Tab-separated table of C-alpha atoms (C1' of nucleotides) in Angstrom:
chain	number	residue	atom	x	y	z
A	1	MET	CA	24.047	-18.744	-29.944
A	2	GLY	CA	21.260	-18.068	-27.482
A	3	ARG	CA	18.463	-20.437	-26.687
A	4	SER	CA	15.837	-22.078	-28.752
A	5	PRO	CA	12.377	-20.463	-28.799
A	6	CYS	CA	10.233	-20.820	-25.677
A	7	CYS	CA	7.227	-22.377	-27.297
A	8	ASP	CA	5.123	-22.149	-30.363
A	9	LYS	CA	2.218	-20.027	-29.187
A	10	SER	CA	-0.142	-21.015	-31.959
A	11	GLY	CA	-2.800	-23.464	-30.866
A	12	LEU	CA	-2.000	-23.145	-27.174
A	13	LYS	CA	-4.881	-22.909	-24.743
A	14	LYS	CA	-5.586	-19.654	-22.874
A	15	GLY	CA	-7.998	-18.578	-20.188
A	16	PRO	CA	-9.064	-20.211	-16.931
A	17	TRP	CA	-7.436	-23.475	-15.940
A	18	THR	CA	-9.510	-26.619	-15.560
A	19	GLN	CA	-9.222	-29.113	-12.673
A	20	GLU	CA	-7.671	-31.625	-15.046
A	21	GLU	CA	-4.987	-29.162	-16.100
A	22	ASP	CA	-4.253	-28.235	-12.479
A	23	LEU	CA	-3.913	-31.923	-11.640
A	24	LYS	CA	-1.548	-32.554	-14.544
A	25	LEU	CA	0.628	-29.600	-13.614
A	26	THR	CA	0.677	-30.435	-9.910
A	27	GLU	CA	1.527	-34.094	-10.473
A	28	TYR	CA	4.277	-33.233	-12.928
A	29	ILE	CA	5.888	-30.718	-10.569
A	30	GLN	CA	5.581	-33.092	-7.601
A	31	ILE	CA	7.715	-35.559	-9.556
A	32	HIS	CA	10.111	-33.277	-11.442
A	33	GLY	CA	10.041	-30.114	-9.370
A	34	PRO	CA	9.282	-26.588	-10.578
A	35	GLY	CA	11.385	-24.915	-13.232
A	36	ASN	CA	12.332	-25.653	-16.822
A	37	TRP	CA	9.019	-24.138	-17.854
A	38	ARG	CA	9.810	-24.275	-21.557
A	39	THR	CA	9.742	-28.028	-21.745
A	40	LEU	CA	7.191	-28.576	-18.989
A	41	PRO	CA	4.007	-28.256	-21.101
A	42	LYS	CA	5.201	-30.788	-23.665
A	43	ASN	CA	6.470	-33.264	-21.071
A	44	SER	CA	3.381	-32.983	-18.895
A	45	GLY	CA	0.901	-33.134	-21.765
A	46	LEU	CA	-0.444	-29.642	-21.192
A	47	GLU	CA	-1.459	-27.491	-24.146
A	48	ARG	CA	-0.296	-24.338	-22.405
A	49	CYS	CA	2.591	-21.930	-22.738
A	50	GLY	CA	5.359	-22.492	-20.196
A	51	LYS	CA	4.844	-18.976	-18.990
A	52	SER	CA	1.206	-19.706	-18.250
A	53	CYS	CA	2.216	-22.863	-16.344
A	54	ARG	CA	4.723	-20.972	-14.245
A	55	LEU	CA	2.120	-18.329	-13.390
A	56	ARG	CA	-0.511	-20.903	-12.477
A	57	TRP	CA	1.932	-22.726	-10.220
A	58	THR	CA	3.436	-19.694	-8.483
A	59	ASN	CA	0.160	-17.834	-8.004
A	60	TYR	CA	-2.286	-20.632	-7.290
A	61	LEU	CA	-1.104	-24.225	-7.055
A	62	ARG	CA	1.987	-23.923	-4.865
A	63	PRO	CA	1.322	-25.831	-1.612
A	64	ASP	CA	2.730	-23.095	0.627
A	65	ILE	CA	0.251	-20.457	-0.523
A	66	LYS	CA	-1.950	-19.000	2.199
A	67	ARG	CA	-5.503	-18.476	0.966
A	68	GLY	CA	-8.251	-16.363	2.456
A	69	ARG	CA	-8.629	-12.887	3.854
A	70	PHE	CA	-5.646	-10.778	4.741
A	71	SER	CA	-5.276	-10.250	8.468
A	72	PHE	CA	-5.087	-6.803	9.993
A	73	GLU	CA	-1.399	-7.354	10.700
A	74	GLU	CA	-0.753	-8.382	7.100
A	75	GLU	CA	-2.602	-5.323	5.851
A	76	GLU	CA	-0.582	-3.012	8.074
A	77	SER	CA	2.627	-4.699	6.923
A	78	ILE	CA	1.688	-4.204	3.281
A	79	ILE	CA	1.055	-0.509	3.861
A	80	GLN	CA	4.330	-0.067	5.703
A	81	LEU	CA	6.295	-2.021	3.116
A	82	HIS	CA	4.628	-0.199	0.244
A	83	SER	CA	5.620	3.116	1.778
A	84	VAL	CA	9.233	1.997	1.569
A	85	LEU	CA	9.315	-0.222	-1.500
A	86	GLY	CA	6.576	1.242	-3.676
A	87	ASN	CA	4.968	-1.080	-6.239
A	88	LYS	CA	7.669	-3.718	-5.807
A	89	TRP	CA	5.102	-6.433	-5.297
A	90	SER	CA	7.538	-9.308	-5.423
A	91	ALA	CA	9.712	-7.650	-2.785
A	92	ILE	CA	6.662	-7.088	-0.591
A	93	ALA	CA	5.515	-10.670	-1.135
A	94	ALA	CA	8.935	-11.948	-0.103
A	95	ARG	CA	8.297	-10.478	3.352
A	96	LEU	CA	4.775	-11.871	3.699
A	97	PRO	CA	5.017	-15.649	3.951
A	98	GLY	CA	2.411	-17.497	1.920
A	99	ARG	CA	1.247	-14.493	-0.075
A	100	THR	CA	1.996	-14.026	-3.766
A	101	ASP	CA	2.939	-10.799	-5.482
A	102	ASN	CA	-0.167	-11.045	-7.639
A	103	GLU	CA	-2.411	-11.505	-4.622
A	104	ILE	CA	-0.855	-8.560	-2.795
A	105	LYS	CA	-1.070	-6.399	-5.885
A	106	ASN	CA	-4.750	-7.236	-6.339
A	107	TYR	CA	-5.491	-6.646	-2.672
A	108	TRP	CA	-3.722	-3.317	-2.771
A	109	ASN	CA	-5.629	-2.145	-5.827
A	110	THR	CA	-9.041	-3.361	-4.706
A	111	HIS	CA	-8.956	-2.701	-0.958
A	112	ILE	CA	-6.037	-0.840	0.572
A	113	ARG	CA	-5.615	1.781	-2.112
A	114	LYS	CA	-9.290	2.720	-1.994
A	115	ARG	CA	-9.293	2.885	1.772
A	116	LEU	CA	-6.240	5.123	1.875
A	117	ILE	CA	-7.830	7.493	-0.638
A	118	LYS	CA	-11.069	7.526	1.318
A	119	ASN	CA	-9.113	8.393	4.431
A	120	GLY	CA	-7.274	11.222	2.721
A	121	ILE	CA	-3.955	9.425	2.308
A	122	ASP	CA	-2.211	9.556	-1.036
A	123	PRO	CA	-1.563	5.860	-1.860
A	124	VAL	CA	1.566	6.742	-3.820
A	125	THR	CA	3.320	9.044	-1.373
A	126	HIS	CA	1.554	7.833	1.809
A	127	ARG	CA	1.119	11.420	2.834
A	128	PRO	CA	-2.130	13.144	3.778
A	129	ARG	CA	-4.135	14.738	1.010
A	130	LEU	CA	-7.402	16.221	2.145
A	131	ASP	CA	-8.514	16.684	-1.446
A	132	LEU	CA	-8.736	12.879	-1.630
A	133	MET	CA	-10.641	12.458	1.600
A	134	ASP	CA	-14.307	11.556	1.528
A	135	LEU	CA	-15.177	14.271	4.000
A	136	SER	CA	-18.916	14.208	3.529
A	137	SER	CA	-19.220	10.635	4.684
A	138	ILE	CA	-17.066	11.385	7.696
A	139	LEU	CA	-18.538	14.652	8.797
A	140	THR	CA	-22.177	13.736	8.272
A	141	SER	CA	-21.819	10.378	9.983
A	142	ALA	CA	-24.078	9.968	12.976
A	143	SER	CA	-21.199	8.289	14.765
A	144	PHE	CA	-18.764	11.086	14.024
A	145	ASN	CA	-16.642	11.864	17.028
A	146	LEU	CA	-13.067	12.511	17.906
A	147	SER	CA	-12.061	8.933	18.424
A	148	ASN	CA	-13.288	8.060	14.961
A	149	LEU	CA	-11.381	10.950	13.533
A	150	PHE	CA	-8.220	9.698	15.151
A	151	LYS	CA	-8.764	6.295	13.617
A	152	ILE	CA	-9.093	7.866	10.191
A	153	GLN	CA	-5.816	9.628	10.619
A	154	SER	CA	-4.064	6.784	12.376
A	155	LEU	CA	-1.988	6.027	9.331
A	156	VAL	CA	-0.611	9.510	9.481
A	157	ASN	CA	0.293	9.879	13.133
A	158	PRO	CA	-2.445	9.211	15.704
A	159	GLN	CA	-0.306	10.313	18.605
A	160	VAL	CA	0.088	13.764	17.136
A	161	LEU	CA	-3.633	14.049	16.576
A	162	SER	CA	-4.248	12.948	20.131
A	163	LEU	CA	-1.813	15.499	21.409
A	164	ALA	CA	-3.375	18.159	19.246
A	165	ASN	CA	-6.761	17.435	20.740
A	166	LEU	CA	-5.289	17.431	24.189
A	167	LEU	CA	-3.750	20.833	23.752
A	168	ALA	CA	-6.761	22.192	21.966
A	169	SER	CA	-8.999	21.083	24.805
A	170	THR	CA	-7.176	23.495	27.081
A	171	SER	CA	-7.701	26.373	24.708
A	172	SER	CA	-10.116	29.182	25.444
A	173	ASN	CA	-11.331	29.043	21.870
A	174	GLN	CA	-13.185	25.727	21.682
A	175	GLU	CA	-14.941	26.589	18.444
A	176	ASN	CA	-12.047	26.642	16.090
A	177	ASN	CA	-9.223	24.299	17.061
A	178	LYS	CA	-7.115	22.780	14.353
A	179	LEU	CA	-4.113	20.584	13.981
A	180	PHE	CA	-1.660	22.062	11.537
A	181	LEU	CA	0.777	19.518	10.166
A	182	ASN	CA	2.810	19.411	7.000
A	183	ASN	CA	0.742	22.103	5.363
A	184	TYR	CA	-2.600	20.505	6.111
A	185	ILE	CA	-5.201	21.464	8.641
A	186	PHE	CA	-7.040	18.706	10.457
A	187	PRO	CA	-10.079	19.394	12.583
A	188	VAL	CA	-9.653	18.535	16.227
A	189	ASN	CA	-13.065	19.571	17.431
A	190	GLN	CA	-16.481	18.184	16.678
A	191	ASN	CA	-17.900	20.938	14.570
A	192	PRO	CA	-18.949	19.184	11.356
A	193	ASN	CA	-19.730	22.446	9.623
A	194	GLU	CA	-16.227	23.717	9.899
A	195	PRO	CA	-14.562	23.880	6.478
A	196	ILE	CA	-11.289	22.048	6.147
A	197	ALA	CA	-8.634	23.381	3.842
A	198	ASN	CA	-5.057	22.968	2.797
A	199	VAL	CA	-2.940	25.859	3.831
A	200	THR	CA	-0.778	27.227	1.105
A	201	SER	CA	2.204	28.157	3.213
A	202	THR	CA	3.751	27.262	6.523
A	203	PRO	CA	3.619	29.997	9.152
A	204	SER	CA	7.045	31.590	9.150
A	205	ASN	CA	7.305	31.488	12.905
A	206	LEU	CA	6.729	27.731	13.191
A	207	PRO	CA	9.496	26.464	15.476
A	208	SER	CA	11.446	23.320	14.616
A	209	ASN	CA	11.324	20.205	16.780
A	210	GLN	CA	8.459	21.501	18.825
A	211	LEU	CA	4.828	20.880	19.233
A	212	TRP	CA	3.359	24.278	19.315
A	213	HIS	CA	-0.046	25.855	19.761
A	214	GLN	CA	-1.155	29.391	19.401
A	215	GLU	CA	-4.122	31.508	18.503
A	216	HIS	CA	-3.792	32.163	14.828
A	217	HIS	CA	-5.339	34.154	12.045
A	218	MET	CA	-4.309	33.187	8.549
A	219	GLU	CA	-5.500	32.800	4.998
A	220	VAL	CA	-6.185	29.306	3.761
A	221	ASN	CA	-7.299	28.098	0.339
A	222	ASN	CA	-10.012	29.823	-1.669
A	223	GLY	CA	-9.416	33.116	0.068
A	224	GLU	CA	-10.897	31.783	3.290
A	225	TYR	CA	-9.507	32.997	6.557
A	226	PHE	CA	-8.924	30.807	9.530
A	227	SER	CA	-9.015	32.075	13.082
A	228	GLY	CA	-8.427	29.793	16.001
A	229	ASN	CA	-5.972	27.643	17.854
A	230	LEU	CA	-3.415	25.881	15.696
A	231	VAL	CA	-1.443	22.981	17.053
A	232	SER	CA	1.646	22.501	14.981
A	233	LEU	CA	4.439	20.036	14.580
A	234	ASN	CA	7.646	20.645	12.735
A	235	TYR	CA	9.748	17.744	13.845
A	236	GLN	CA	13.291	17.751	12.545
A	237	SER	CA	15.487	16.762	15.451
A	238	SER	CA	18.418	14.367	15.460
A	239	GLN	CA	15.872	11.565	15.724
A	240	GLU	CA	15.448	11.799	11.963
A	241	LYS	CA	18.369	9.428	11.786
A	242	LEU	CA	15.896	6.761	12.815
A	243	MET	CA	13.714	7.471	9.853
A	244	PRO	CA	13.602	4.916	7.066
A	245	PRO	CA	15.049	5.606	3.658
A	246	CYS	CA	12.586	6.986	1.157
A	247	ILE	CA	10.212	8.356	3.784
A	248	THR	CA	10.154	12.098	3.680
A	249	ASP	CA	7.761	12.913	6.466
A	250	ASN	CA	7.943	12.249	10.161
A	251	SER	CA	4.944	10.029	10.606
A	252	ILE	CA	6.770	6.719	10.578
A	253	ALA	CA	9.496	7.840	12.956
A	254	LEU	CA	6.917	9.126	15.379
A	255	GLN	CA	5.331	5.703	15.604
A	256	ASN	CA	8.264	4.672	17.733
A	257	TYR	CA	6.846	6.838	20.468
A	258	SER	CA	3.328	5.563	20.213
A	259	ASP	CA	3.148	3.648	23.470
A	260	GLN	CA	4.786	6.378	25.477
A	261	PHE	CA	2.465	8.955	24.086
A	262	THR	CA	-0.594	6.834	24.691
A	263	SER	CA	0.244	6.639	28.363
A	264	GLN	CA	0.847	10.370	28.507
A	265	ALA	CA	-2.383	11.142	26.739
A	266	SER	CA	-4.409	8.881	28.993
A	267	GLU	CA	-3.462	11.159	31.841
A	268	SER	CA	-4.709	14.102	29.890
A	269	SER	CA	-6.092	16.050	32.805
A	270	SER	CA	-2.680	16.366	34.381
A	271	PHE	CA	-0.612	16.556	31.245
A	272	GLN	CA	0.613	19.984	30.285
A	273	PRO	CA	3.120	21.241	27.760
A	274	SER	CA	6.536	21.707	29.325
A	275	ASN	CA	6.791	25.293	28.237
A	276	THR	CA	3.437	26.968	28.506
A	277	GLU	CA	4.809	30.469	28.432
A	278	ASN	CA	5.368	30.514	24.717
A	279	ASN	CA	2.834	27.809	23.985
A	280	SER	CA	5.417	25.320	22.830
A	281	PHE	CA	7.520	22.462	24.087
A	282	ASN	CA	10.168	20.158	22.734
A	283	ILE	CA	8.865	16.780	21.680
A	284	ASP	CA	12.140	15.162	22.795
A	285	SER	CA	11.431	16.228	26.357
A	286	ILE	CA	8.347	14.035	26.646
A	287	PHE	CA	9.607	11.186	24.482
A	288	PRO	CA	13.232	10.848	25.590
A	289	THR	CA	14.002	7.410	24.175
A	290	PRO	CA	12.351	5.298	21.497
A	291	ILE	CA	10.769	2.058	22.708
A	292	SER	CA	11.583	0.089	19.627
A	293	SER	CA	13.758	1.963	17.221
A	294	PRO	CA	14.995	0.813	13.869
A	295	THR	CA	18.722	0.240	13.692
A	296	PRO	CA	20.389	3.623	13.313
A	297	LEU	CA	22.143	3.797	9.992
A	298	ASP	CA	25.568	5.215	9.360
A	299	SER	CA	25.178	7.721	6.595
A	300	SER	CA	22.844	10.644	7.044
A	301	SER	CA	22.744	11.014	3.280
A	302	VAL	CA	20.274	8.173	2.953
A	303	PHE	CA	17.610	9.956	4.911
A	304	ILE	CA	15.422	12.905	4.338
A	305	ASN	CA	16.170	14.582	1.057
A	306	GLY	CA	18.775	11.924	0.396
A	307	SER	CA	19.005	9.641	-2.600
A	308	SER	CA	21.793	7.167	-1.953
A	309	THR	CA	19.593	4.446	-0.516
A	310	THR	CA	20.966	0.937	-0.796
A	311	GLU	CA	19.113	-2.356	-0.870
A	312	ASP	CA	20.733	-3.352	2.431
A	313	GLU	CA	19.466	-0.231	4.116
A	314	ILE	CA	15.958	-0.797	2.867
A	315	GLU	CA	16.223	-4.420	3.984
A	316	SER	CA	17.355	-3.306	7.422
A	317	TYR	CA	14.430	-0.970	7.784
A	318	CYS	CA	11.916	-3.494	6.518
A	319	ASN	CA	13.043	-6.061	9.040
A	320	ASN	CA	12.516	-3.549	11.807
A	321	ILE	CA	9.036	-2.685	10.652
A	322	PHE	CA	7.773	-5.869	12.195
A	323	LYS	CA	8.968	-4.813	15.615
A	324	PHE	CA	6.436	-2.017	15.686
A	325	GLU	CA	3.449	-2.765	17.832
A	326	ILE	CA	0.014	-2.090	16.420
A	327	PRO	CA	-2.244	-0.427	18.974
A	328	GLU	CA	-5.347	-2.404	19.818
A	329	SER	CA	-7.429	0.688	19.318
A	330	LEU	CA	-6.733	0.611	15.591
A	331	GLU	CA	-9.732	-1.486	14.658
A	332	LEU	CA	-10.478	-0.334	11.166
A	333	GLU	CA	-13.703	-2.312	10.982
A	334	ASP	CA	-15.143	-0.144	13.745
A	335	PHE	CA	-14.828	2.863	11.596
A	336	MET	CA	-15.506	1.592	8.099
B	1	DA	C1'	-37.392	-10.947	-11.910
B	2	DA	C1'	-34.580	-8.735	-15.257
B	3	DA	C1'	-31.221	-5.514	-16.634
B	4	DG	C1'	-27.515	-2.759	-15.567
B	5	DT	C1'	-23.535	-1.754	-12.761
B	6	DC	C1'	-19.899	-2.789	-9.671
B	7	DT	C1'	-16.273	-5.606	-7.604
B	8	DG	C1'	-12.659	-8.918	-7.004
B	9	DC	C1'	-9.359	-11.671	-8.845
B	10	DA	C1'	-7.191	-15.037	-12.107
B	11	DA	C1'	-4.771	-14.717	-16.071
B	12	DC	C1'	-2.603	-12.384	-19.829
B	13	DC	C1'	0.536	-8.903	-22.046
B	14	DG	C1'	4.570	-6.734	-22.731
B	15	DC	C1'	8.708	-4.851	-20.875
B	16	DT	C1'	13.058	-5.702	-18.212
B	17	DT	C1'	16.485	-8.543	-16.240
B	18	DT	C1'	19.004	-12.705	-16.048
B	19	DC	C1'	21.012	-16.511	-18.058
B	20	DT	C1'	22.846	-19.568	-21.682
B	21	DT	C1'	25.343	-20.439	-25.697
C	1	DC	C1'	31.438	-10.170	-25.351
C	2	DA	C1'	27.173	-10.351	-27.940
C	3	DA	C1'	22.896	-12.257	-29.190
C	4	DG	C1'	18.818	-13.944	-28.010
C	5	DA	C1'	15.767	-16.856	-25.169
C	6	DA	C1'	14.014	-17.794	-20.422
C	7	DA	C1'	12.459	-16.041	-16.356
C	8	DG	C1'	10.702	-12.409	-13.624
C	9	DC	C1'	7.853	-8.625	-12.849
C	10	DG	C1'	4.229	-4.998	-12.839
C	11	DG	C1'	0.284	-3.180	-15.344
C	12	DT	C1'	-3.905	-4.326	-17.396
C	13	DT	C1'	-7.860	-6.965	-18.906
C	14	DG	C1'	-11.813	-9.962	-18.970
C	15	DC	C1'	-15.121	-12.440	-16.728
C	16	DA	C1'	-17.969	-14.370	-13.039
C	17	DG	C1'	-20.537	-13.340	-9.227
C	18	DA	C1'	-22.530	-9.819	-6.206
C	19	DC	C1'	-25.126	-5.916	-5.760
C	20	DT	C1'	-28.343	-2.216	-7.140
C	21	DT	C1'	-32.095	-0.210	-9.576
DNA sequence: AAAGTCTGCAACCGCTTTCTT
DNA sequence: CAAGAAAGCGGTTGCAGACTT
């Protein structure tokens, strides 16, 4: 019945591995192959638990492990995968050749997580949270300008921020322009003294599927009132079918349109909303077809507000993540 | 230069899942 | 099918080196 005990833990060595131990383990596995960790320590002459041997091999000694700094592309992939898979480090590692789950987990906790928080992104939900943002360092920076601000928010949806600035630049009220998105207000002008606040409710007249700007007067947190031009996005068109499972905002889906928007925005002087009479226009009208869309999935129930997500569907989305192009302008080092 | 603090990462711990008997 | 061990996995810890005061 069952198996015999793994190993007698008394008297086994713990702590950092020595070169001699690494050599013993490597030579043994080169001859006998990995696996059978219970008997490995005894057969190889190591005074270690089999579990410790397995960990040392899989996380450090394996020949196919890639050492050194994570590349920008790897970092972006980790963020994207984490937004879909959560803390499933082994699943993330399976999609990053040469990287171990332990390495990715450590890198997330020591680098990426901190950076997301600093930039106002909740590392758990991947959604903006201005209460996490280190605003003082941003707003008091001598190099503070709009392009830097867009880089900060690039993980949310840089194209929307760019569009917000574009529309705001045409406004008569240059002092108080804001981007309103998913219940957060982002500054789109260069006034560092302007308070930034979460809004507590969505304006009732916010149209769906449209980018929208209008002079606005409303109460924000702490009893403060905001007056100025709000640029809003409430994107819920049929394109949501392209959204990945588990993602409940529109930022990822909008990335499909990144290149098209960039070209539109670069012609900012001639670019105007399609419907200026009511200060709004349909986002579908300027981004008619995705450049590189994930494979549309069959059941709408797996998407927003859905729960019946299957492993295959997640797999399908994850494979498509790597088709997304990363804009050259997203040089994080420039900002940090 | 010394002491204190911070940071990054290898390794461990303990829980869950898979597998063997 | 059940029991229990092996393997897998994610969270946490401890320590060495870097950095700050």
